[in-house]
PDB file of C-alpha atoms and ligand atoms in Angstrom:
ATOM      1  CA  UNK A   1      93.038 124.075 150.575  1.00 89.00           C
ATOM      2  CA  UNK A   2      93.526 120.321 150.251  1.00 96.00           C
ATOM      3  CA  UNK A   3      96.263 118.617 148.134  1.00 98.00           C
ATOM      4  CA  UNK A   4      96.193 115.096 146.735  1.00 98.00           C
ATOM      5  CA  UNK A   5      98.771 113.435 144.641  1.00 98.00           C
ATOM      6  CA  UNK A   6      98.222 110.622 142.148  1.00 98.00           C
ATOM      7  CA  UNK A   7     101.472 108.812 141.398  1.00 98.00           C
ATOM      8  CA  UNK A   8     100.185 107.546 138.002  1.00 98.00           C
ATOM      9  CA  UNK A   9      97.605 109.232 135.786  1.00 98.00           C
ATOM     10  CA  UNK A  10      95.621 106.091 135.282  1.00 95.00           C
ATOM     11  CA  UNK A  11      94.696 106.230 139.023  1.00 96.00           C
ATOM     12  CA  UNK A  12      93.044 109.631 138.890  1.00 96.00           C
ATOM     13  CA  UNK A  13      89.220 109.734 138.941  1.00 93.00           C
ATOM     14  CA  UNK A  14      86.683 112.300 137.582  1.00 95.00           C
ATOM     15  CA  UNK A  15      85.486 112.555 141.173  1.00 96.00           C
ATOM     16  CA  UNK A  16      88.825 113.526 142.489  1.00 96.00           C
ATOM     17  CA  UNK A  17      89.290 116.157 139.812  1.00 98.00           C
ATOM     18  CA  UNK A  18      85.808 117.634 140.084  1.00 98.00           C
ATOM     19  CA  UNK A  19      85.964 121.301 141.174  1.00 98.00           C
ATOM     20  CA  UNK A  20      89.780 121.053 141.627  1.00 98.00           C
ATOM     21  CA  UNK A  21      92.897 122.574 140.049  1.00 98.00           C
ATOM     22  CA  UNK A  22      94.944 119.703 138.482  1.00 98.00           C
ATOM     23  CA  UNK A  23      98.710 120.058 137.824  1.00 98.00           C
ATOM     24  CA  UNK A  24     100.055 117.447 135.520  1.00 98.00           C
ATOM     25  CA  UNK A  25     103.593 116.332 135.523  1.00 98.00           C
ATOM     26  CA  UNK A  26     105.721 114.454 133.069  1.00 98.00           C
ATOM     27  CA  UNK A  27     109.093 116.017 133.979  1.00 98.00           C
ATOM     28  CA  UNK A  28     111.061 113.720 131.651  1.00 98.00           C
ATOM     29  CA  UNK A  29     110.023 115.074 129.332  1.00 98.00           C
ATOM     30  CA  UNK A  30     106.554 116.014 127.928  1.00 98.00           C
ATOM     31  CA  UNK A  31     105.514 118.743 130.354  1.00 98.00           C
ATOM     32  CA  UNK A  32     109.123 120.225 130.409  1.00 98.00           C
ATOM     33  CA  UNK A  33     109.026 120.326 126.596  1.00 98.00           C
ATOM     34  CA  UNK A  34     105.606 122.002 126.586  1.00 98.00           C
ATOM     35  CA  UNK A  35     106.611 124.607 129.089  1.00 98.00           C
ATOM     36  CA  UNK A  36     109.822 125.287 127.100  1.00 98.00           C
ATOM     37  CA  UNK A  37     108.058 125.544 123.711  1.00 98.00           C
ATOM     38  CA  UNK A  38     105.286 127.880 125.062  1.00 98.00           C
ATOM     39  CA  UNK A  39     107.976 130.016 126.802  1.00 98.00           C
ATOM     40  CA  UNK A  40     110.045 130.249 123.670  1.00 97.00           C
ATOM     41  CA  UNK A  41     107.534 131.547 121.153  1.00 97.00           C
ATOM     42  CA  UNK A  42     105.237 128.660 120.371  1.00 98.00           C
ATOM     43  CA  UNK A  43     101.630 129.814 120.771  1.00 98.00           C
ATOM     44  CA  UNK A  44      99.708 126.615 121.346  1.00 98.00           C
ATOM     45  CA  UNK A  45     100.379 122.895 121.913  1.00 98.00           C
ATOM     46  CA  UNK A  46      97.859 120.188 121.165  1.00 98.00           C
ATOM     47  CA  UNK A  47      98.606 117.078 123.253  1.00 98.00           C
ATOM     48  CA  UNK A  48      97.567 114.082 121.410  1.00 98.00           C
ATOM     49  CA  UNK A  49      97.489 110.429 122.399  1.00 98.00           C
ATOM     50  CA  UNK A  50      97.544 108.676 119.096  1.00 97.00           C
ATOM     51  CA  UNK A  51     100.291 108.862 116.499  1.00 98.00           C
ATOM     52  CA  UNK A  52      98.024 108.746 113.487  1.00 98.00           C
ATOM     53  CA  UNK A  53      95.649 111.350 114.855  1.00 98.00           C
ATOM     54  CA  UNK A  54      98.745 113.622 115.487  1.00 98.00           C
ATOM     55  CA  UNK A  55      99.976 113.130 111.890  1.00 98.00           C
ATOM     56  CA  UNK A  56      96.490 113.860 110.491  1.00 98.00           C
ATOM     57  CA  UNK A  57      96.099 117.001 112.631  1.00 97.00           C
ATOM     58  CA  UNK A  58      99.485 118.322 111.502  1.00 97.00           C
ATOM     59  CA  UNK A  59      98.736 117.467 107.787  1.00 97.00           C
ATOM     60  CA  UNK A  60      95.247 118.930 107.683  1.00 97.00           C
ATOM     61  CA  UNK A  61      95.843 122.029 109.811  1.00 96.00           C
ATOM     62  CA  UNK A  62      99.405 122.886 109.003  1.00 94.00           C
ATOM     63  CA  UNK A  63     100.672 122.280 112.482  1.00 96.00           C
ATOM     64  CA  UNK A  64     104.159 121.437 113.439  1.00 97.00           C
ATOM     65  CA  UNK A  65     104.490 117.776 114.272  1.00 97.00           C
ATOM     66  CA  UNK A  66     106.420 116.423 117.177  1.00 98.00           C
ATOM     67  CA  UNK A  67     106.533 113.259 119.288  1.00 98.00           C
ATOM     68  CA  UNK A  68     108.324 110.314 120.724  1.00 98.00           C
ATOM     69  CA  UNK A  69     107.890 106.696 121.579  1.00 98.00           C
ATOM     70  CA  UNK A  70     110.349 104.765 123.823  1.00 95.00           C
ATOM     71  CA  UNK A  71     112.259 108.186 124.254  1.00 96.00           C
ATOM     72  CA  UNK A  72     113.047 108.437 120.582  1.00 97.00           C
ATOM     73  CA  UNK A  73     111.717 110.687 117.861  1.00 98.00           C
ATOM     74  CA  UNK A  74     108.956 108.853 115.945  1.00 98.00           C
ATOM     75  CA  UNK A  75     109.960 107.878 112.434  1.00 97.00           C
ATOM     76  CA  UNK A  76     108.957 110.497 109.933  1.00 96.00           C
ATOM     77  CA  UNK A  77     108.263 113.118 112.539  1.00 97.00           C
ATOM     78  CA  UNK A  78     110.322 116.360 111.991  1.00 96.00           C
ATOM     79  CA  UNK A  79     110.551 116.919 115.776  1.00 97.00           C
ATOM     80  CA  UNK A  80     110.872 114.612 118.842  1.00 98.00           C
ATOM     81  CA  UNK A  81     110.230 115.341 122.533  1.00 98.00           C
ATOM     82  CA  UNK A  82     113.475 117.065 123.569  1.00 98.00           C
ATOM     83  CA  UNK A  83     112.859 120.402 125.183  1.00 98.00           C
ATOM     84  CA  UNK A  84     116.083 121.563 123.452  1.00 98.00           C
ATOM     85  CA  UNK A  85     114.436 121.267 120.092  1.00 98.00           C
ATOM     86  CA  UNK A  86     111.988 123.876 121.069  1.00 98.00           C
ATOM     87  CA  UNK A  87     114.034 126.329 123.147  1.00 97.00           C
ATOM     88  CA  UNK A  88     114.975 128.482 120.234  1.00 96.00           C
ATOM     89  CA  UNK A  89     111.288 128.991 119.166  1.00 95.00           C
ATOM     90  CA  UNK A  90     109.330 128.142 116.052  1.00 95.00           C
ATOM     91  CA  UNK A  91     110.842 128.073 112.564  1.00 87.00           C
ATOM     92  CA  UNK A  92     109.281 129.940 109.746  1.00 83.00           C
ATOM     93  CA  UNK A  93     106.301 131.111 111.738  1.00 81.00           C
ATOM     94  CA  UNK A  94     104.998 127.565 112.394  1.00 91.00           C
ATOM     95  CA  UNK A  95     103.998 128.262 115.978  1.00 96.00           C
ATOM     96  CA  UNK A  96     101.302 125.713 116.664  1.00 98.00           C
ATOM     97  CA  UNK A  97     102.563 122.313 117.791  1.00 98.00           C
ATOM     98  CA  UNK A  98     100.864 118.949 117.849  1.00 98.00           C
ATOM     99  CA  UNK A  99     102.712 116.614 120.249  1.00 98.00           C
ATOM    100  CA  UNK A 100     102.293 112.933 120.980  1.00 98.00           C
ATOM    101  CA  UNK A 101     104.311 111.180 123.680  1.00 98.00           C
ATOM    102  CA  UNK A 102     104.281 107.704 125.333  1.00 98.00           C
ATOM    103  CA  UNK A 103     102.752 108.905 128.659  1.00 98.00           C
ATOM    104  CA  UNK A 104     102.657 112.687 129.154  1.00 98.00           C
ATOM    105  CA  UNK A 105     100.130 113.771 126.521  1.00 98.00           C
ATOM    106  CA  UNK A 106      97.697 111.032 127.740  1.00 98.00           C
ATOM    107  CA  UNK A 107      98.154 112.214 131.365  1.00 98.00           C
ATOM    108  CA  UNK A 108      97.258 115.769 130.428  1.00 98.00           C
ATOM    109  CA  UNK A 109      94.089 114.604 128.737  1.00 98.00           C
ATOM    110  CA  UNK A 110      93.225 112.375 131.734  1.00 97.00           C
ATOM    111  CA  UNK A 111      93.015 115.437 133.903  1.00 98.00           C
ATOM    112  CA  UNK A 112      90.513 117.187 131.714  1.00 97.00           C
ATOM    113  CA  UNK A 113      87.608 116.844 134.212  1.00 97.00           C
ATOM    114  CA  UNK A 114      89.332 119.296 136.629  1.00 98.00           C
ATOM    115  CA  UNK A 115      88.131 122.897 136.864  1.00 98.00           C
ATOM    116  CA  UNK A 116      91.545 124.071 135.653  1.00 98.00           C
ATOM    117  CA  UNK A 117      94.459 122.044 134.320  1.00 98.00           C
ATOM    118  CA  UNK A 118      97.968 123.380 134.641  1.00 98.00           C
ATOM    119  CA  UNK A 119     101.246 122.011 133.110  1.00 98.00           C
ATOM    120  CA  UNK A 120     103.913 121.404 135.765  1.00 98.00           C
ATOM    121  CA  UNK A 121     107.539 120.698 135.806  1.00 98.00           C
ATOM    122  CA  UNK A 122     110.708 121.601 137.654  1.00 98.00           C
ATOM    123  CA  UNK A 123     111.430 124.401 135.232  1.00 98.00           C
ATOM    124  CA  UNK A 124     108.247 126.314 136.087  1.00 98.00           C
ATOM    125  CA  UNK A 125     107.592 125.008 139.639  1.00 98.00           C
ATOM    126  CA  UNK A 126     107.149 128.411 141.346  1.00 98.00           C
ATOM    127  CA  UNK A 127     104.990 129.882 138.521  1.00 98.00           C
ATOM    128  CA  UNK A 128     102.655 126.852 138.518  1.00 98.00           C
ATOM    129  CA  UNK A 129     102.454 126.866 142.385  1.00 98.00           C
ATOM    130  CA  UNK A 130     101.391 130.518 142.426  1.00 97.00           C
ATOM    131  CA  UNK A 131      98.861 129.961 139.695  1.00 98.00           C
ATOM    132  CA  UNK A 132      97.316 127.018 141.634  1.00 97.00           C
ATOM    133  CA  UNK A 133      97.211 129.014 144.915  1.00 95.00           C
ATOM    134  CA  UNK A 134      95.635 131.959 143.103  1.00 95.00           C
ATOM    135  CA  UNK A 135      92.845 129.618 141.783  1.00 96.00           C
ATOM    136  CA  UNK A 136      91.987 128.959 145.473  1.00 94.00           C
ATOM    137  CA  UNK A 137      90.600 125.447 144.957  1.00 97.00           C
ATOM    138  CA  UNK A 138      91.769 121.979 146.135  1.00 97.00           C
ATOM    139  CA  UNK A 139      94.784 120.877 144.191  1.00 98.00           C
ATOM    140  CA  UNK A 140      95.313 117.456 142.498  1.00 98.00           C
ATOM    141  CA  UNK A 141      98.806 116.640 141.448  1.00 98.00           C
ATOM    142  CA  UNK A 142      98.636 114.193 138.515  1.00 98.00           C
ATOM    143  CA  UNK A 143     101.959 112.339 137.851  1.00 98.00           C
ATOM    144  CA  UNK A 144     102.061 110.751 134.376  1.00 98.00           C
ATOM    145  CA  UNK A 145     104.193 107.793 135.416  1.00 97.00           C
ATOM    146  CA  UNK A 146     105.575 105.423 132.872  1.00 95.00           C
ATOM    147  CA  UNK A 147     103.587 102.517 131.440  1.00 92.00           C
ATOM    148  CA  UNK A 148     101.208 102.756 134.427  1.00 94.00           C
ATOM    149  CA  UNK A 149     104.082 102.671 136.940  1.00 95.00           C
ATOM    150  CA  UNK A 150     105.340 105.260 139.404  1.00 93.00           C
ATOM    151  CA  UNK A 151     108.155 107.465 137.876  1.00 97.00           C
ATOM    152  CA  UNK A 152     110.567 109.346 140.179  1.00 98.00           C
ATOM    153  CA  UNK A 153     111.058 112.295 138.012  1.00 98.00           C
ATOM    154  CA  UNK A 154     107.308 113.107 138.036  1.00 98.00           C
ATOM    155  CA  UNK A 155     107.101 112.790 141.808  1.00 98.00           C
ATOM    156  CA  UNK A 156     110.113 115.094 142.186  1.00 98.00           C
ATOM    157  CA  UNK A 157     108.507 117.688 139.978  1.00 98.00           C
ATOM    158  CA  UNK A 158     105.372 117.567 142.103  1.00 98.00           C
ATOM    159  CA  UNK A 159     107.536 117.772 145.210  1.00 98.00           C
ATOM    160  CA  UNK A 160     109.194 120.979 143.936  1.00 98.00           C
ATOM    161  CA  UNK A 161     105.737 122.573 143.297  1.00 98.00           C
ATOM    162  CA  UNK A 162     104.719 121.538 146.805  1.00 98.00           C
ATOM    163  CA  UNK A 163     107.767 123.195 148.233  1.00 98.00           C
ATOM    164  CA  UNK A 164     106.805 126.456 146.565  1.00 98.00           C
ATOM    165  CA  UNK A 165     103.150 126.086 147.748  1.00 97.00           C
ATOM    166  CA  UNK A 166     104.174 125.587 151.292  1.00 97.00           C
ATOM    167  CA  UNK A 167     106.537 128.500 151.069  1.00 96.00           C
ATOM    168  CA  UNK A 168     103.896 130.792 149.677  1.00 93.00           C
ATOM    169  CA  UNK A 169     100.875 129.704 151.703  1.00 84.00           C
ATOM    170  CA  UNK A 170      99.786 131.606 154.763  1.00 80.00           C
ATOM    171  CA  UNK A 171      98.823 128.389 156.586  1.00 82.00           C
ATOM    172  CA  UNK A 172     100.212 124.859 156.027  1.00 84.00           C
ATOM    173  CA  UNK A 173      97.992 123.192 153.444  1.00 94.00           C
ATOM    174  CA  UNK A 174      96.583 119.726 154.216  1.00 97.00           C
ATOM    175  CA  UNK A 175      98.019 117.092 151.976  1.00 98.00           C
ATOM    176  CA  UNK A 176      97.715 113.375 151.602  1.00 98.00           C
ATOM    177  CA  UNK A 177     100.598 111.032 152.421  1.00 98.00           C
ATOM    178  CA  UNK A 178     101.584 110.651 148.762  1.00 98.00           C
ATOM    179  CA  UNK A 179     101.945 114.525 148.465  1.00 98.00           C
ATOM    180  CA  UNK A 180     103.935 114.545 151.727  1.00 98.00           C
ATOM    181  CA  UNK A 181     106.197 111.861 150.261  1.00 98.00           C
ATOM    182  CA  UNK A 182     106.847 113.969 147.198  1.00 98.00           C
ATOM    183  CA  UNK A 183     107.565 117.010 149.333  1.00 98.00           C
ATOM    184  CA  UNK A 184     110.078 115.092 151.376  1.00 98.00           C
ATOM    185  CA  UNK A 185     111.775 113.849 148.069  1.00 98.00           C
ATOM    186  CA  UNK A 186     112.104 117.419 146.827  1.00 98.00           C
ATOM    187  CA  UNK A 187     113.545 118.507 150.153  1.00 98.00           C
ATOM    188  CA  UNK A 188     116.094 115.734 149.782  1.00 98.00           C
ATOM    189  CA  UNK A 189     117.161 116.785 146.298  1.00 98.00           C
ATOM    190  CA  UNK A 190     116.624 120.637 146.712  1.00 97.00           C
ATOM    191  CA  UNK A 191     120.256 121.509 146.381  1.00 97.00           C
ATOM    192  CA  UNK A 192     120.648 119.355 143.233  1.00 98.00           C
ATOM    193  CA  UNK A 193     117.494 118.586 141.298  1.00 98.00           C
ATOM    194  CA  UNK A 194     119.664 117.121 138.487  1.00 98.00           C
ATOM    195  CA  UNK A 195     120.864 114.326 140.865  1.00 98.00           C
ATOM    196  CA  UNK A 196     117.178 113.395 141.324  1.00 98.00           C
ATOM    197  CA  UNK A 197     116.592 113.176 137.672  1.00 98.00           C
ATOM    198  CA  UNK A 198     119.728 111.209 137.110  1.00 98.00           C
ATOM    199  CA  UNK A 199     118.831 108.726 139.873  1.00 98.00           C
ATOM    200  CA  UNK A 200     115.423 108.060 138.324  1.00 98.00           C
ATOM    201  CA  UNK A 201     115.025 105.015 136.003  1.00 97.00           C
ATOM    202  CA  UNK A 202     113.636 107.193 133.170  1.00 97.00           C
ATOM    203  CA  UNK A 203     116.612 109.548 133.646  1.00 98.00           C
ATOM    204  CA  UNK A 204     118.974 106.636 133.357  1.00 98.00           C
ATOM    205  CA  UNK A 205     117.216 105.460 130.136  1.00 97.00           C
ATOM    206  CA  UNK A 206     117.486 108.887 128.548  1.00 98.00           C
ATOM    207  CA  UNK A 207     121.169 109.002 129.590  1.00 98.00           C
ATOM    208  CA  UNK A 208     121.621 105.724 127.778  1.00 98.00           C
ATOM    209  CA  UNK A 209     120.028 107.282 124.687  1.00 97.00           C
ATOM    210  CA  UNK A 210     122.675 110.083 124.829  1.00 98.00           C
ATOM    211  CA  UNK A 211     120.145 112.716 126.113  1.00 98.00           C
ATOM    212  CA  UNK A 212     122.144 114.046 129.033  1.00 98.00           C
ATOM    213  CA  UNK A 213     121.516 117.596 128.024  1.00 98.00           C
ATOM    214  CA  UNK A 214     117.738 117.062 128.249  1.00 98.00           C
ATOM    215  CA  UNK A 215     118.143 116.066 131.913  1.00 98.00           C
ATOM    216  CA  UNK A 216     120.248 119.176 132.608  1.00 98.00           C
ATOM    217  CA  UNK A 217     117.525 121.340 130.964  1.00 98.00           C
ATOM    218  CA  UNK A 218     114.631 119.701 132.749  1.00 98.00           C
ATOM    219  CA  UNK A 219     116.425 120.130 136.222  1.00 98.00           C
ATOM    220  CA  UNK A 220     116.695 123.974 135.880  1.00 98.00           C
ATOM    221  CA  UNK A 221     114.470 124.923 138.820  1.00 98.00           C
ATOM    222  CA  UNK A 222     112.233 127.910 138.077  1.00 98.00           C
ATOM    223  CA  UNK A 223     113.779 128.659 134.664  1.00 98.00           C
ATOM    224  CA  UNK A 224     110.430 129.927 133.458  1.00 98.00           C
ATOM    225  CA  UNK A 225     107.726 132.109 134.940  1.00 98.00           C
ATOM    226  CA  UNK A 226     104.823 130.546 133.056  1.00 98.00           C
ATOM    227  CA  UNK A 227     101.928 128.209 134.016  1.00 98.00           C
ATOM    228  CA  UNK A 228     100.458 126.850 130.798  1.00 98.00           C
ATOM    229  CA  UNK A 229      96.757 125.879 130.845  1.00 98.00           C
ATOM    230  CA  UNK A 230      95.178 122.996 129.143  1.00 98.00           C
ATOM    231  CA  UNK A 231      91.720 124.112 128.064  1.00 96.00           C
ATOM    232  CA  UNK A 232      89.356 122.475 125.514  1.00 91.00           C
ATOM    233  CA  UNK A 233      91.783 120.638 123.234  1.00 96.00           C
ATOM    234  CA  UNK A 234      95.058 122.551 123.620  1.00 98.00           C
ATOM    235  CA  UNK A 235      97.635 124.143 125.955  1.00 98.00           C
ATOM    236  CA  UNK A 236      98.500 127.891 126.080  1.00 98.00           C
ATOM    237  CA  UNK A 237     100.188 130.287 128.438  1.00 95.00           C
TER     238      UNK A 237
HETATM  239  C1  MLT B   1     106.575 110.383 127.956  1.00 74.26           C
HETATM  240  O1  MLT B   1     105.457 110.946 127.543  1.00 74.26           O
HETATM  241  O2  MLT B   1     106.467 109.241 128.499  1.00 74.26           O
HETATM  242  C2  MLT B   1     107.860 110.988 128.060  1.00 74.26           C
HETATM  243  O3  MLT B   1     107.755 112.368 127.758  1.00 74.26           O
HETATM  244  C3  MLT B   1     108.846 110.261 127.404  1.00 74.26           C
HETATM  245  C4  MLT B   1     110.184 111.009 127.047  1.00 74.26           C
HETATM  246  O4  MLT B   1     110.131 111.526 125.892  1.00 74.26           O
HETATM  247  O5  MLT B   1     111.134 110.996 127.660  1.00 74.26           O
END
């Protein structure tokens, strides 16, 4: 097994994804939100890049509409991108979600050429690591980044998954230097993942928006035992 990490989703190529298992990370907050929603009673999440497309899908197909831009709920949307909005499950049976976010939903779609695409975060690190090992292919860790730039929270999420992979593997997997750096980062923050999220620039931005509880939630290592799969057009457990 060989592991590669792409620190921003725009850097990943179809060539790198071909025949591999991809794990996509937008720890703050899209993939944490998706994992939370699918572990709390939502049946399916459609990750959508464009706001108008998301609105149209929700209108025409009766889906629940959620999304953010700049960390804040999109005007007119009933739900934003806080995992806490989804942790109590769907309301009135509306259990299919269409979600559009600044970077995360596009990152998930950018990994579509992989053999399998898993949704990774700190809150499901062990489950997603085990699912990827079970697949038995090379692994490509796709970090969403922010506006095309490296984002520490995503690298940290990838690092926690790597820690689980290394702990579970019979032999030490080969990994590139970017994956190795993520592993070292997770080892540095392993006693306190929340500190890692608080140190990150996106974490600081969310703190400034009064979203401290989102950081607490996204830092809860192995809270869930699910590894949601992106297939076709949607994500399911
Ligand atoms: C994103 O897609 O960039 C994020 O999920 C932003 C956020 O809501 O914090």
